[in-house]
Amino acid sequence: MAPGFLGNAKERVSLPVSTDTRVGYVRDIAPDTAGMEVHPWPTDDYLDPLNWSKAQKWTSLGIVMWMYFLFTYITTVTVLSFPQLKAQYNISDMQVDWTVAIPALGLSIGPLFWSSIADVYGRRIIIIIGTVVALLATIGSAVAPDYAGYMTARFFQGFGVSPAATVGMAVINDLFFEYERGQKLGLWVMAMDMGLLVGPLVGGFISLIDQFWVEWVTAILFGLLLVAELLFFPETLYPRKLMLSRLPTTGADDDITTVDDMPRSRTLPWLNFWKVPGVEHPKPWDAVLQFGRVWTLPNVAVAVFFYCFAWYWWVLSVITYLPTAYAEYTPDMQGLRFLGLILGTLMCELFCSGGLSDAIVVRLAKKNGNVRVPEMRLWLVFPAVVLTSVGLILWGISVDKKSHWIVGQIALFLFAAGIQMGNSAISAYIVDCYPGHAMSVVIFYSVLLNLSAFVNPFFIEPWVESMGFTWTFATQGLVTLIMVPVTMGLMRWGGGWRDRRGEPEWAGSG
């Protein structure tokens, strides 16, 4: 039986259960896939991250999610302290809006710098260094003497925490099989969305003390994350191609010994500043080149571009203008208005996002001769678009009409549920299209996503001022509907695009 295929659909075949007693070796939890192809294929190596215990995998996922939560938390936690920042630095409304845009610029540029280095020196050291940079920048933003210093610190906050996107995605790819990727990606995306929404809720209460404590509490969160990374986060970059080429086919003991002697994953130094052996080592500028090359992959380029610039960036419209919509309330009460967004994100992920995506793919694959295709991930886009559009339109109307607070909360709940469902679906789709180039496609996704967040604060203020809440957010809701024909096109022609384009020829991190 060839590696990568586990029999026919009528057989429930599991990977062999090992009797190896080494601590942490859990090959017996490899998936029972009802005869479908397994990707990536695990090795017979207890140091393979795919063979780690569930506790170790979930701990690593939790740390990555924590960093991804802070990825967006830093952007919006200051929103409800805008009046204090304006007074402190004597700046205009537009200038204070830019304090949200500038960390998003750091989040956009960072993946182009960190991603290739993480494929050389490992995921762990880059995540640790990035956290240190973000921690120092957060302290800098708390003590910045002027607006220029504050903006510089905010940029490096975003730049430092940015590995959470591409390197974090690579960690998930290292740890989990394709068949469970929808759930894990959904949780990962939920962490990012929750950071975006919990930030203002927490910041509203802390700003009652002063704007400085908003940054000091963020610094504490980064400090705790750093401790967790140092103590509980092992290296997940693993020389899978090399190990698969040797372990299943080599019978000679000397060859096996040579492989076992090679440092990898948990046997690498605690702080590894040397190149990880046995893996391809890209050039430092390869991430920039790959970002350009991904534009030649129509499935990824179309899905991500339209998601970012016809759908996702409305999140910043809502977040930055929610305090204005409820200007009569104190910052803590404004923060509580974010509960609708938070609950929508949580409820959607728990009941109808990543896990549901996996279930849909399994069900459709069984009807397709046990063959999974990435376009199966896109079915959830349709209800997600409707939820987002309805939520945006309803919220704009509720603000102008001064409707009961529950109307606005229902609207924000629907909006957030749609964003979460759509983000999970698009993220899983682009990775499923090119699993061997996960880092490349997520670099592309992260750069465009955060560029859209960077651009939004520059135009939302004049838009609302000239058109009002109803027409501004109704227009945004209608623009979101563009994703319906775009998704239908991907489902109709996506497979053909991949066949004609073929597998990318450049090296990737799978």
Short mmCIF file of C-alpha atoms in Angstrom, two decimals:
data_model
loop_
_atom_site.label_atom_id
_atom_site.label_comp_id
_atom_site.label_asym_id
_atom_site.label_seq_id
_atom_site.Cartn_x
_atom_site.Cartn_y
_atom_site.Cartn_z
CA MET A 1 0.00 0.00 0.00
CA ALA A 2 1.50 3.31 -1.04
CA PRO A 3 2.14 6.01 1.57
CA GLY A 4 -0.66 8.53 1.54
CA PHE A 5 -3.46 6.06 0.79
CA LEU A 6 -5.28 4.01 3.41
CA GLY A 7 -7.58 1.72 1.50
CA ASN A 8 -11.10 2.01 0.15
CA ALA A 9 -14.14 3.73 1.56
CA LYS A 10 -15.67 0.55 2.99
CA GLU A 11 -12.72 -0.09 5.27
CA ARG A 12 -12.00 1.91 8.39
CA VAL A 13 -8.22 1.78 8.37
CA SER A 14 -6.00 3.38 10.99
CA LEU A 15 -2.27 3.91 10.87
CA PRO A 16 -0.28 1.21 12.70
CA VAL A 17 -0.24 1.44 16.48
CA SER A 18 3.31 1.52 17.80
CA THR A 19 4.37 -0.32 20.96
CA ASP A 20 7.18 2.19 21.52
CA THR A 21 7.18 3.31 25.16
CA ARG A 22 9.15 6.54 24.75
CA VAL A 23 7.52 9.48 26.51
CA GLY A 24 5.33 11.52 24.20
CA TYR A 25 5.26 8.93 21.42
CA VAL A 26 1.60 8.60 20.48
CA ARG A 27 1.48 7.18 16.98
CA ASP A 28 -1.69 5.37 18.06
CA ILE A 29 -3.70 8.61 17.82
CA ALA A 30 -3.04 8.92 14.08
CA PRO A 31 -6.35 9.47 12.32
CA ASP A 32 -8.88 6.91 11.27
CA THR A 33 -9.84 8.50 7.97
CA ALA A 34 -12.44 6.08 6.58
CA GLY A 35 -10.18 5.23 3.68
CA MET A 36 -9.30 8.77 2.62
CA GLU A 37 -5.83 10.09 1.95
CA VAL A 38 -3.79 11.32 4.90
CA HIS A 39 -1.78 14.53 4.58
CA PRO A 40 0.85 15.09 5.76
CA TRP A 41 2.01 11.50 6.08
CA PRO A 42 3.51 10.88 9.56
CA THR A 43 6.88 9.24 10.07
CA ASP A 44 7.68 6.46 12.51
CA ASP A 45 9.58 8.95 14.67
CA TYR A 46 8.59 9.93 18.22
CA LEU A 47 10.07 13.41 17.57
CA ASP A 48 7.67 14.01 14.68
CA PRO A 49 5.21 16.74 15.82
CA LEU A 50 2.38 14.74 14.23
CA ASN A 51 3.12 11.99 16.79
CA TRP A 52 3.14 14.23 19.86
CA SER A 53 0.54 13.85 22.59
CA LYS A 54 -2.74 15.71 22.34
CA ALA A 55 -1.76 17.73 25.41
CA GLN A 56 1.48 18.92 23.77
CA LYS A 57 -0.27 19.74 20.49
CA TRP A 58 -3.06 21.69 22.17
CA THR A 59 -0.61 23.52 24.42
CA SER A 60 1.38 24.64 21.38
CA LEU A 61 -1.82 25.61 19.56
CA GLY A 62 -2.95 27.57 22.62
CA ILE A 63 0.30 29.55 22.72
CA VAL A 64 0.05 30.34 19.01
CA MET A 65 -3.57 31.41 19.50
CA TRP A 66 -2.57 33.62 22.43
CA MET A 67 -0.02 35.40 20.26
CA TYR A 68 -2.55 35.71 17.42
CA PHE A 69 -5.05 37.15 19.91
CA LEU A 70 -2.51 39.86 20.82
CA PHE A 71 -1.83 40.33 17.08
CA THR A 72 -5.09 42.26 16.75
CA TYR A 73 -5.63 43.15 20.42
CA ILE A 74 -2.82 45.72 20.23
CA THR A 75 -4.55 47.42 17.30
CA THR A 76 -7.89 48.11 18.94
CA VAL A 77 -7.27 48.13 22.71
CA THR A 78 -6.53 51.87 22.53
CA VAL A 79 -9.70 52.84 20.64
CA LEU A 80 -11.69 53.89 23.71
CA SER A 81 -8.79 55.95 25.07
CA PHE A 82 -8.70 58.13 21.93
CA PRO A 83 -9.91 61.28 23.80
CA GLN A 84 -7.05 60.92 26.29
CA LEU A 85 -4.49 60.32 23.50
CA LYS A 86 -5.75 63.40 21.64
CA ALA A 87 -5.29 65.51 24.73
CA GLN A 88 -1.91 64.00 25.61
CA TYR A 89 -0.33 64.58 22.20
CA ASN A 90 -2.52 67.49 21.04
CA ILE A 91 -3.55 65.73 17.83
CA SER A 92 -6.61 65.73 15.55
CA ASP A 93 -9.30 63.09 15.07
CA MET A 94 -7.62 61.90 11.88
CA GLN A 95 -4.24 61.61 13.58
CA VAL A 96 -5.64 59.55 16.41
CA ASP A 97 -7.30 57.23 13.86
CA TRP A 98 -3.83 56.67 12.38
CA THR A 99 -2.72 55.17 15.70
CA VAL A 100 -4.88 52.19 14.75
CA ALA A 101 -3.55 52.07 11.20
CA ILE A 102 0.17 52.16 12.04
CA PRO A 103 0.36 48.86 13.99
CA ALA A 104 -1.60 47.26 11.12
CA LEU A 105 1.22 48.41 8.82
CA GLY A 106 3.70 46.63 11.09
CA LEU A 107 1.51 43.53 11.02
CA SER A 108 1.53 43.69 7.22
CA ILE A 109 5.28 44.17 6.73
CA GLY A 110 6.39 41.79 9.49
CA PRO A 111 5.51 38.50 7.76
CA LEU A 112 7.70 39.46 4.80
CA PHE A 113 10.64 39.71 7.21
CA TRP A 114 10.05 36.88 9.71
CA SER A 115 8.64 34.07 7.56
CA SER A 116 11.73 32.98 5.63
CA ILE A 117 13.90 33.21 8.74
CA ALA A 118 11.46 30.88 10.55
CA ASP A 119 12.04 28.28 7.82
CA VAL A 120 15.78 28.45 8.52
CA TYR A 121 16.17 28.81 12.29
CA GLY A 122 12.85 27.36 13.38
CA ARG A 123 9.43 28.54 14.48
CA ARG A 124 10.21 28.73 18.20
CA ILE A 125 13.07 31.22 18.16
CA ILE A 126 11.26 33.58 15.78
CA ILE A 127 8.09 33.54 17.88
CA ILE A 128 10.17 34.25 21.01
CA ILE A 129 12.16 37.08 19.40
CA GLY A 130 8.99 38.61 17.95
CA THR A 131 7.34 38.54 21.37
CA VAL A 132 10.37 40.28 22.92
CA VAL A 133 10.23 43.01 20.25
CA ALA A 134 6.49 43.50 20.83
CA LEU A 135 6.98 43.60 24.61
CA LEU A 136 9.68 46.27 24.39
CA ALA A 137 7.63 48.29 21.89
CA THR A 138 4.59 48.13 24.17
CA ILE A 139 6.65 49.52 27.05
CA GLY A 140 7.91 52.19 24.64
CA SER A 141 4.36 53.19 23.72
CA ALA A 142 3.51 53.61 27.40
CA VAL A 143 6.38 56.04 28.00
CA ALA A 144 6.55 57.75 24.58
CA PRO A 145 7.11 61.50 25.12
CA ASP A 146 5.57 62.66 21.83
CA TYR A 147 3.32 61.57 18.96
CA ALA A 148 6.21 60.51 16.70
CA GLY A 149 7.67 58.28 19.41
CA TYR A 150 4.25 56.79 20.14
CA MET A 151 3.64 55.99 16.48
CA THR A 152 7.09 54.40 16.15
CA ALA A 153 6.43 52.20 19.16
CA ARG A 154 3.00 51.23 17.80
CA PHE A 155 4.57 50.19 14.49
CA PHE A 156 7.06 47.90 16.24
CA GLN A 157 4.27 46.44 18.36
CA GLY A 158 2.70 45.19 15.16
CA PHE A 159 6.02 44.21 13.60
CA GLY A 160 7.03 42.18 16.66
CA VAL A 161 3.79 40.24 17.08
CA SER A 162 3.37 39.63 13.33
CA PRO A 163 4.95 36.10 13.36
CA ALA A 164 1.67 34.97 14.93
CA ALA A 165 0.17 35.01 11.43
CA THR A 166 2.49 33.18 9.05
CA VAL A 167 4.73 31.37 11.54
CA GLY A 168 1.68 30.52 13.66
CA MET A 169 -0.02 29.03 10.61
CA ALA A 170 3.13 27.01 9.88
CA VAL A 171 3.02 25.64 13.44
CA ILE A 172 -0.56 24.44 12.89
CA ASN A 173 0.55 22.85 9.63
CA ASP A 174 3.41 21.12 11.47
CA LEU A 175 1.19 19.72 14.23
CA PHE A 176 -2.07 18.65 12.64
CA PHE A 177 -3.37 16.54 9.77
CA GLU A 178 -5.29 18.03 6.87
CA TYR A 179 -8.54 16.34 7.86
CA GLU A 180 -8.60 18.30 11.17
CA ARG A 181 -7.24 21.55 9.76
CA GLY A 182 -10.61 23.27 9.46
CA GLN A 183 -11.24 23.08 13.20
CA LYS A 184 -7.73 24.20 14.17
CA LEU A 185 -7.70 27.02 11.63
CA GLY A 186 -11.11 28.08 12.86
CA LEU A 187 -9.82 28.34 16.43
CA TRP A 188 -6.71 30.18 15.23
CA VAL A 189 -8.80 32.67 13.24
CA MET A 190 -11.16 33.04 16.20
CA ALA A 191 -8.20 34.08 18.36
CA MET A 192 -7.38 36.87 15.90
CA ASP A 193 -10.98 38.02 15.64
CA MET A 194 -11.44 37.89 19.41
CA GLY A 195 -8.33 40.01 19.95
CA LEU A 196 -9.79 42.61 17.62
CA LEU A 197 -13.03 42.70 19.62
CA VAL A 198 -11.93 42.04 23.20
CA GLY A 199 -9.33 44.83 22.90
CA PRO A 200 -11.86 47.67 23.04
CA LEU A 201 -13.88 45.91 25.76
CA VAL A 202 -10.84 45.63 28.04
CA GLY A 203 -9.44 49.00 26.97
CA GLY A 204 -12.69 50.75 27.81
CA PHE A 205 -12.48 49.72 31.45
CA ILE A 206 -8.73 50.28 31.80
CA SER A 207 -8.96 53.75 30.24
CA LEU A 208 -11.05 54.79 33.23
CA ILE A 209 -7.71 54.78 35.07
CA ASP A 210 -5.67 56.39 32.28
CA GLN A 211 -4.34 55.70 28.79
CA PHE A 212 -0.95 54.60 30.10
CA TRP A 213 -2.38 51.58 31.90
CA VAL A 214 -3.90 50.40 28.61
CA GLU A 215 -0.34 49.80 27.38
CA TRP A 216 1.00 48.50 30.72
CA VAL A 217 -1.67 45.78 30.86
CA THR A 218 -0.79 44.85 27.26
CA ALA A 219 2.87 44.62 28.29
CA ILE A 220 1.90 42.22 31.10
CA LEU A 221 0.07 40.02 28.58
CA PHE A 222 3.15 39.92 26.34
CA GLY A 223 5.34 39.10 29.35
CA LEU A 224 3.14 36.15 30.30
CA LEU A 225 3.16 34.96 26.68
CA LEU A 226 6.96 35.08 26.62
CA VAL A 227 7.16 32.93 29.75
CA ALA A 228 4.75 30.38 28.21
CA GLU A 229 6.81 30.26 25.01
CA LEU A 230 10.07 29.72 26.87
CA LEU A 231 8.68 26.96 29.08
CA PHE A 232 6.06 25.12 27.06
CA PHE A 233 6.55 25.72 23.32
CA PRO A 234 8.85 23.22 21.53
CA GLU A 235 10.25 23.51 18.03
CA THR A 236 7.78 22.23 15.41
CA LEU A 237 9.83 22.69 12.23
CA TYR A 238 10.55 19.09 11.27
CA PRO A 239 12.62 17.57 8.39
CA ARG A 240 9.65 15.56 7.12
CA LYS A 241 10.85 14.97 3.56
CA LEU A 242 14.20 13.68 4.78
CA MET A 243 12.70 11.44 7.45
CA LEU A 244 10.09 9.98 5.09
CA SER A 245 12.82 9.18 2.58
CA ARG A 246 14.85 7.28 5.17
CA LEU A 247 12.68 5.77 7.85
CA PRO A 248 10.12 3.82 5.78
CA THR A 249 12.65 2.49 3.26
CA THR A 250 15.94 2.10 5.13
CA GLY A 251 16.63 -1.22 6.76
CA ALA A 252 20.27 -0.70 7.65
CA ASP A 253 20.92 0.13 11.28
CA ASP A 254 23.70 2.60 10.53
CA ASP A 255 21.38 4.72 8.40
CA ILE A 256 18.73 4.75 11.11
CA THR A 257 21.34 5.75 13.68
CA THR A 258 22.48 8.60 11.46
CA VAL A 259 18.94 9.90 11.28
CA ASP A 260 18.37 9.52 15.01
CA ASP A 261 21.53 11.46 15.78
CA MET A 262 20.32 14.50 13.82
CA PRO A 263 18.90 17.17 16.18
CA ARG A 264 15.23 17.86 15.41
CA SER A 265 12.14 19.28 17.11
CA ARG A 266 12.45 18.71 20.88
CA THR A 267 16.13 17.70 20.74
CA LEU A 268 17.23 21.06 19.32
CA PRO A 269 18.86 23.56 21.73
CA TRP A 270 16.51 25.37 24.12
CA LEU A 271 17.30 28.63 22.31
CA ASN A 272 18.36 27.58 18.85
CA PHE A 273 20.31 30.23 16.90
CA TRP A 274 21.63 27.73 14.34
CA LYS A 275 20.03 26.55 11.12
CA VAL A 276 17.63 23.66 11.64
CA PRO A 277 19.25 20.62 9.97
CA GLY A 278 17.51 18.48 7.36
CA VAL A 279 15.14 21.15 5.99
CA GLU A 280 15.34 23.50 3.02
CA HIS A 281 16.77 26.88 3.97
CA PRO A 282 15.25 29.73 1.95
CA LYS A 283 17.00 33.04 1.45
CA PRO A 284 15.90 35.87 3.79
CA TRP A 285 14.24 37.69 0.90
CA ASP A 286 12.33 34.65 -0.36
CA ALA A 287 9.17 35.66 1.53
CA VAL A 288 9.02 38.89 -0.48
CA LEU A 289 9.53 36.98 -3.72
CA GLN A 290 6.90 34.41 -2.76
CA PHE A 291 4.40 37.16 -2.00
CA GLY A 292 4.84 38.34 -5.58
CA ARG A 293 4.68 34.81 -6.97
CA VAL A 294 1.42 33.97 -5.19
CA TRP A 295 -0.29 36.51 -7.46
CA THR A 296 0.23 33.87 -10.18
CA LEU A 297 -1.94 31.40 -8.21
CA PRO A 298 -5.44 32.53 -9.25
CA ASN A 299 -7.28 30.51 -6.58
CA VAL A 300 -5.38 32.20 -3.76
CA ALA A 301 -5.11 35.65 -5.33
CA VAL A 302 -8.82 35.92 -6.14
CA ALA A 303 -10.06 34.48 -2.84
CA VAL A 304 -7.79 36.58 -0.61
CA PHE A 305 -8.02 39.86 -2.54
CA PHE A 306 -11.80 39.92 -2.59
CA TYR A 307 -12.09 38.70 0.99
CA CYS A 308 -9.78 41.46 2.25
CA PHE A 309 -11.05 44.38 0.16
CA ALA A 310 -14.72 43.52 -0.26
CA TRP A 311 -15.41 41.95 3.12
CA TYR A 312 -12.93 41.87 5.99
CA TRP A 313 -11.91 45.53 6.16
CA TRP A 314 -15.40 46.57 7.24
CA VAL A 315 -14.42 45.19 10.68
CA LEU A 316 -12.25 48.27 11.21
CA SER A 317 -15.12 50.50 10.10
CA VAL A 318 -17.33 49.11 12.86
CA ILE A 319 -14.65 49.06 15.56
CA THR A 320 -13.32 52.57 14.99
CA TYR A 321 -16.79 54.10 14.71
CA LEU A 322 -18.57 52.19 17.46
CA PRO A 323 -17.43 54.72 20.12
CA THR A 324 -18.78 57.55 17.93
CA ALA A 325 -22.06 55.69 17.44
CA TYR A 326 -22.50 55.53 21.21
CA ALA A 327 -20.75 58.77 22.15
CA GLU A 328 -23.24 59.50 24.94
CA TYR A 329 -21.88 56.57 26.97
CA THR A 330 -18.76 56.36 29.15
CA PRO A 331 -15.76 54.31 27.83
CA ASP A 332 -16.61 51.26 29.97
CA MET A 333 -20.21 51.25 28.67
CA GLN A 334 -18.94 51.70 25.11
CA GLY A 335 -16.66 48.73 25.68
CA LEU A 336 -19.62 46.60 26.71
CA ARG A 337 -21.20 47.36 23.32
CA PHE A 338 -18.54 45.06 21.84
CA LEU A 339 -20.16 42.05 23.55
CA GLY A 340 -22.40 41.45 20.54
CA LEU A 341 -19.32 41.14 18.32
CA ILE A 342 -17.57 38.87 20.82
CA LEU A 343 -20.55 36.56 21.29
CA GLY A 344 -21.13 36.34 17.53
CA THR A 345 -17.53 35.28 16.99
CA LEU A 346 -17.57 32.70 19.79
CA MET A 347 -20.94 31.16 18.98
CA CYS A 348 -20.15 30.91 15.30
CA GLU A 349 -16.85 29.13 15.87
CA LEU A 350 -18.31 26.76 18.47
CA PHE A 351 -21.27 25.66 16.37
CA CYS A 352 -20.90 26.44 12.69
CA SER A 353 -17.39 27.27 11.49
CA GLY A 354 -14.17 25.20 11.59
CA GLY A 355 -15.64 21.94 12.87
CA LEU A 356 -18.62 22.23 10.53
CA SER A 357 -16.24 22.89 7.65
CA ASP A 358 -14.40 19.63 8.36
CA ALA A 359 -17.69 17.74 8.54
CA ILE A 360 -18.88 19.19 5.23
CA VAL A 361 -15.62 18.26 3.53
CA VAL A 362 -15.77 14.67 4.82
CA ARG A 363 -19.38 14.30 3.72
CA LEU A 364 -18.79 15.74 0.26
CA ALA A 365 -15.60 13.70 -0.18
CA LYS A 366 -17.49 10.46 0.43
CA LYS A 367 -19.82 11.41 -2.42
CA ASN A 368 -16.78 12.21 -4.57
CA GLY A 369 -15.05 8.85 -4.42
CA ASN A 370 -13.22 9.74 -1.18
CA VAL A 371 -11.42 12.59 -2.96
CA ARG A 372 -11.26 15.93 -1.15
CA VAL A 373 -11.02 19.12 -3.17
CA PRO A 374 -10.37 22.57 -1.66
CA GLU A 375 -13.55 24.08 -3.09
CA MET A 376 -15.54 21.99 -0.60
CA ARG A 377 -14.38 24.50 2.03
CA LEU A 378 -16.24 27.35 0.30
CA TRP A 379 -19.83 26.34 0.97
CA LEU A 380 -19.81 28.22 4.28
CA VAL A 381 -18.97 31.47 2.50
CA PHE A 382 -22.56 31.90 1.32
CA PRO A 383 -24.28 32.01 4.73
CA ALA A 384 -21.32 34.01 6.07
CA VAL A 385 -21.78 36.72 3.44
CA VAL A 386 -25.49 37.00 4.18
CA LEU A 387 -24.89 37.30 7.93
CA THR A 388 -22.23 39.98 7.43
CA SER A 389 -24.31 42.01 4.99
CA VAL A 390 -27.46 41.91 7.11
CA GLY A 391 -25.48 42.80 10.22
CA LEU A 392 -23.83 45.82 8.62
CA ILE A 393 -27.06 47.21 7.18
CA LEU A 394 -29.03 46.66 10.37
CA TRP A 395 -26.34 48.24 12.56
CA GLY A 396 -26.10 51.40 10.45
CA ILE A 397 -29.86 51.86 10.56
CA SER A 398 -30.03 51.17 14.32
CA VAL A 399 -27.47 53.90 15.02
CA ASP A 400 -29.21 56.57 12.97
CA LYS A 401 -32.66 55.59 14.28
CA LYS A 402 -31.43 55.48 17.90
CA SER A 403 -32.97 52.01 18.19
CA HIS A 404 -33.04 50.00 21.41
CA TRP A 405 -29.57 48.77 22.34
CA ILE A 406 -30.52 45.13 21.73
CA VAL A 407 -31.08 45.87 18.01
CA GLY A 408 -27.51 47.04 17.65
CA GLN A 409 -26.22 44.04 19.58
CA ILE A 410 -28.13 41.60 17.34
CA ALA A 411 -26.72 43.37 14.28
CA LEU A 412 -23.16 43.20 15.62
CA PHE A 413 -23.68 39.52 16.56
CA LEU A 414 -24.69 38.67 12.99
CA PHE A 415 -21.86 40.73 11.52
CA ALA A 416 -19.19 39.08 13.68
CA ALA A 417 -20.55 35.58 13.07
CA GLY A 418 -20.32 36.16 9.32
CA ILE A 419 -16.77 37.50 9.52
CA GLN A 420 -15.62 34.55 11.65
CA MET A 421 -17.23 31.95 9.39
CA GLY A 422 -15.88 33.59 6.24
CA ASN A 423 -12.37 34.02 7.62
CA SER A 424 -12.20 30.35 8.63
CA ALA A 425 -13.49 29.19 5.24
CA ILE A 426 -11.11 31.35 3.19
CA SER A 427 -8.08 30.51 5.37
CA ALA A 428 -8.71 26.76 5.13
CA TYR A 429 -9.40 27.01 1.38
CA ILE A 430 -6.15 28.71 0.41
CA VAL A 431 -4.07 26.32 2.52
CA ASP A 432 -5.90 23.29 1.09
CA CYS A 433 -5.22 24.56 -2.43
CA TYR A 434 -1.44 24.45 -1.91
CA PRO A 435 -0.66 22.58 1.35
CA GLY A 436 2.99 22.24 0.33
CA HIS A 437 3.22 26.05 0.17
CA ALA A 438 1.23 26.93 3.28
CA MET A 439 3.73 29.56 4.42
CA SER A 440 3.67 31.32 1.04
CA VAL A 441 -0.11 31.55 0.80
CA VAL A 442 -0.49 32.66 4.42
CA ILE A 443 2.16 35.37 3.90
CA PHE A 444 0.03 36.61 1.01
CA TYR A 445 -3.14 36.40 3.12
CA SER A 446 -1.58 38.18 6.10
CA VAL A 447 -0.05 41.01 4.09
CA LEU A 448 -3.28 41.81 2.22
CA LEU A 449 -5.46 41.38 5.31
CA ASN A 450 -3.43 43.86 7.32
CA LEU A 451 -3.01 46.24 4.40
CA SER A 452 -6.79 46.45 4.25
CA ALA A 453 -6.85 47.18 7.98
CA PHE A 454 -4.17 49.83 7.49
CA VAL A 455 -6.07 51.59 4.70
CA ASN A 456 -9.54 51.58 6.29
CA PRO A 457 -9.02 54.28 8.98
CA PHE A 458 -7.94 56.74 6.28
CA PHE A 459 -11.31 56.78 4.50
CA ILE A 460 -13.95 55.73 7.01
CA GLU A 461 -14.16 59.10 8.82
CA PRO A 462 -14.93 61.26 5.74
CA TRP A 463 -17.29 58.56 4.47
CA VAL A 464 -19.41 58.51 7.63
CA GLU A 465 -19.28 62.30 7.97
CA SER A 466 -20.58 62.80 4.44
CA MET A 467 -23.16 59.97 4.18
CA GLY A 468 -24.16 59.11 7.74
CA PHE A 469 -24.27 55.71 9.39
CA THR A 470 -27.19 54.20 7.45
CA TRP A 471 -25.88 54.72 3.94
CA THR A 472 -22.22 54.13 4.84
CA PHE A 473 -22.81 50.74 6.42
CA ALA A 474 -25.59 49.76 4.02
CA THR A 475 -23.16 50.36 1.15
CA GLN A 476 -20.56 48.24 2.89
CA GLY A 477 -23.11 45.46 3.36
CA LEU A 478 -24.02 45.54 -0.32
CA VAL A 479 -20.37 45.54 -1.41
CA THR A 480 -19.85 42.39 0.68
CA LEU A 481 -22.34 40.57 -1.56
CA ILE A 482 -19.69 40.66 -4.31
CA MET A 483 -18.27 37.58 -2.57
CA VAL A 484 -21.25 35.51 -3.75
CA PRO A 485 -20.39 35.53 -7.49
CA VAL A 486 -16.66 35.44 -6.65
CA THR A 487 -17.17 32.26 -4.60
CA MET A 488 -19.36 30.70 -7.26
CA GLY A 489 -16.59 31.37 -9.76
CA LEU A 490 -14.00 29.73 -7.51
CA MET A 491 -16.21 26.66 -7.08
CA ARG A 492 -16.85 26.45 -10.82
CA TRP A 493 -13.37 27.11 -12.20
CA GLY A 494 -11.02 26.74 -9.22
CA GLY A 495 -10.07 23.14 -9.96
CA GLY A 496 -9.31 23.95 -13.58
CA TRP A 497 -7.16 26.93 -12.57
CA ARG A 498 -5.06 24.69 -10.31
CA ASP A 499 -4.70 22.04 -13.01
CA ARG A 500 -3.55 24.57 -15.60
CA ARG A 501 -1.27 26.39 -13.19
CA GLY A 502 0.22 23.21 -11.77
CA GLU A 503 2.19 22.91 -8.54
CA PRO A 504 4.30 26.04 -7.87
CA GLU A 505 7.90 25.47 -8.78
CA TRP A 506 9.42 27.47 -5.94
CA ALA A 507 10.30 25.89 -2.61
CA GLY A 508 7.61 26.07 0.04
CA SER A 509 7.00 25.21 3.65
CA GLY A 510 4.41 22.49 3.82
#
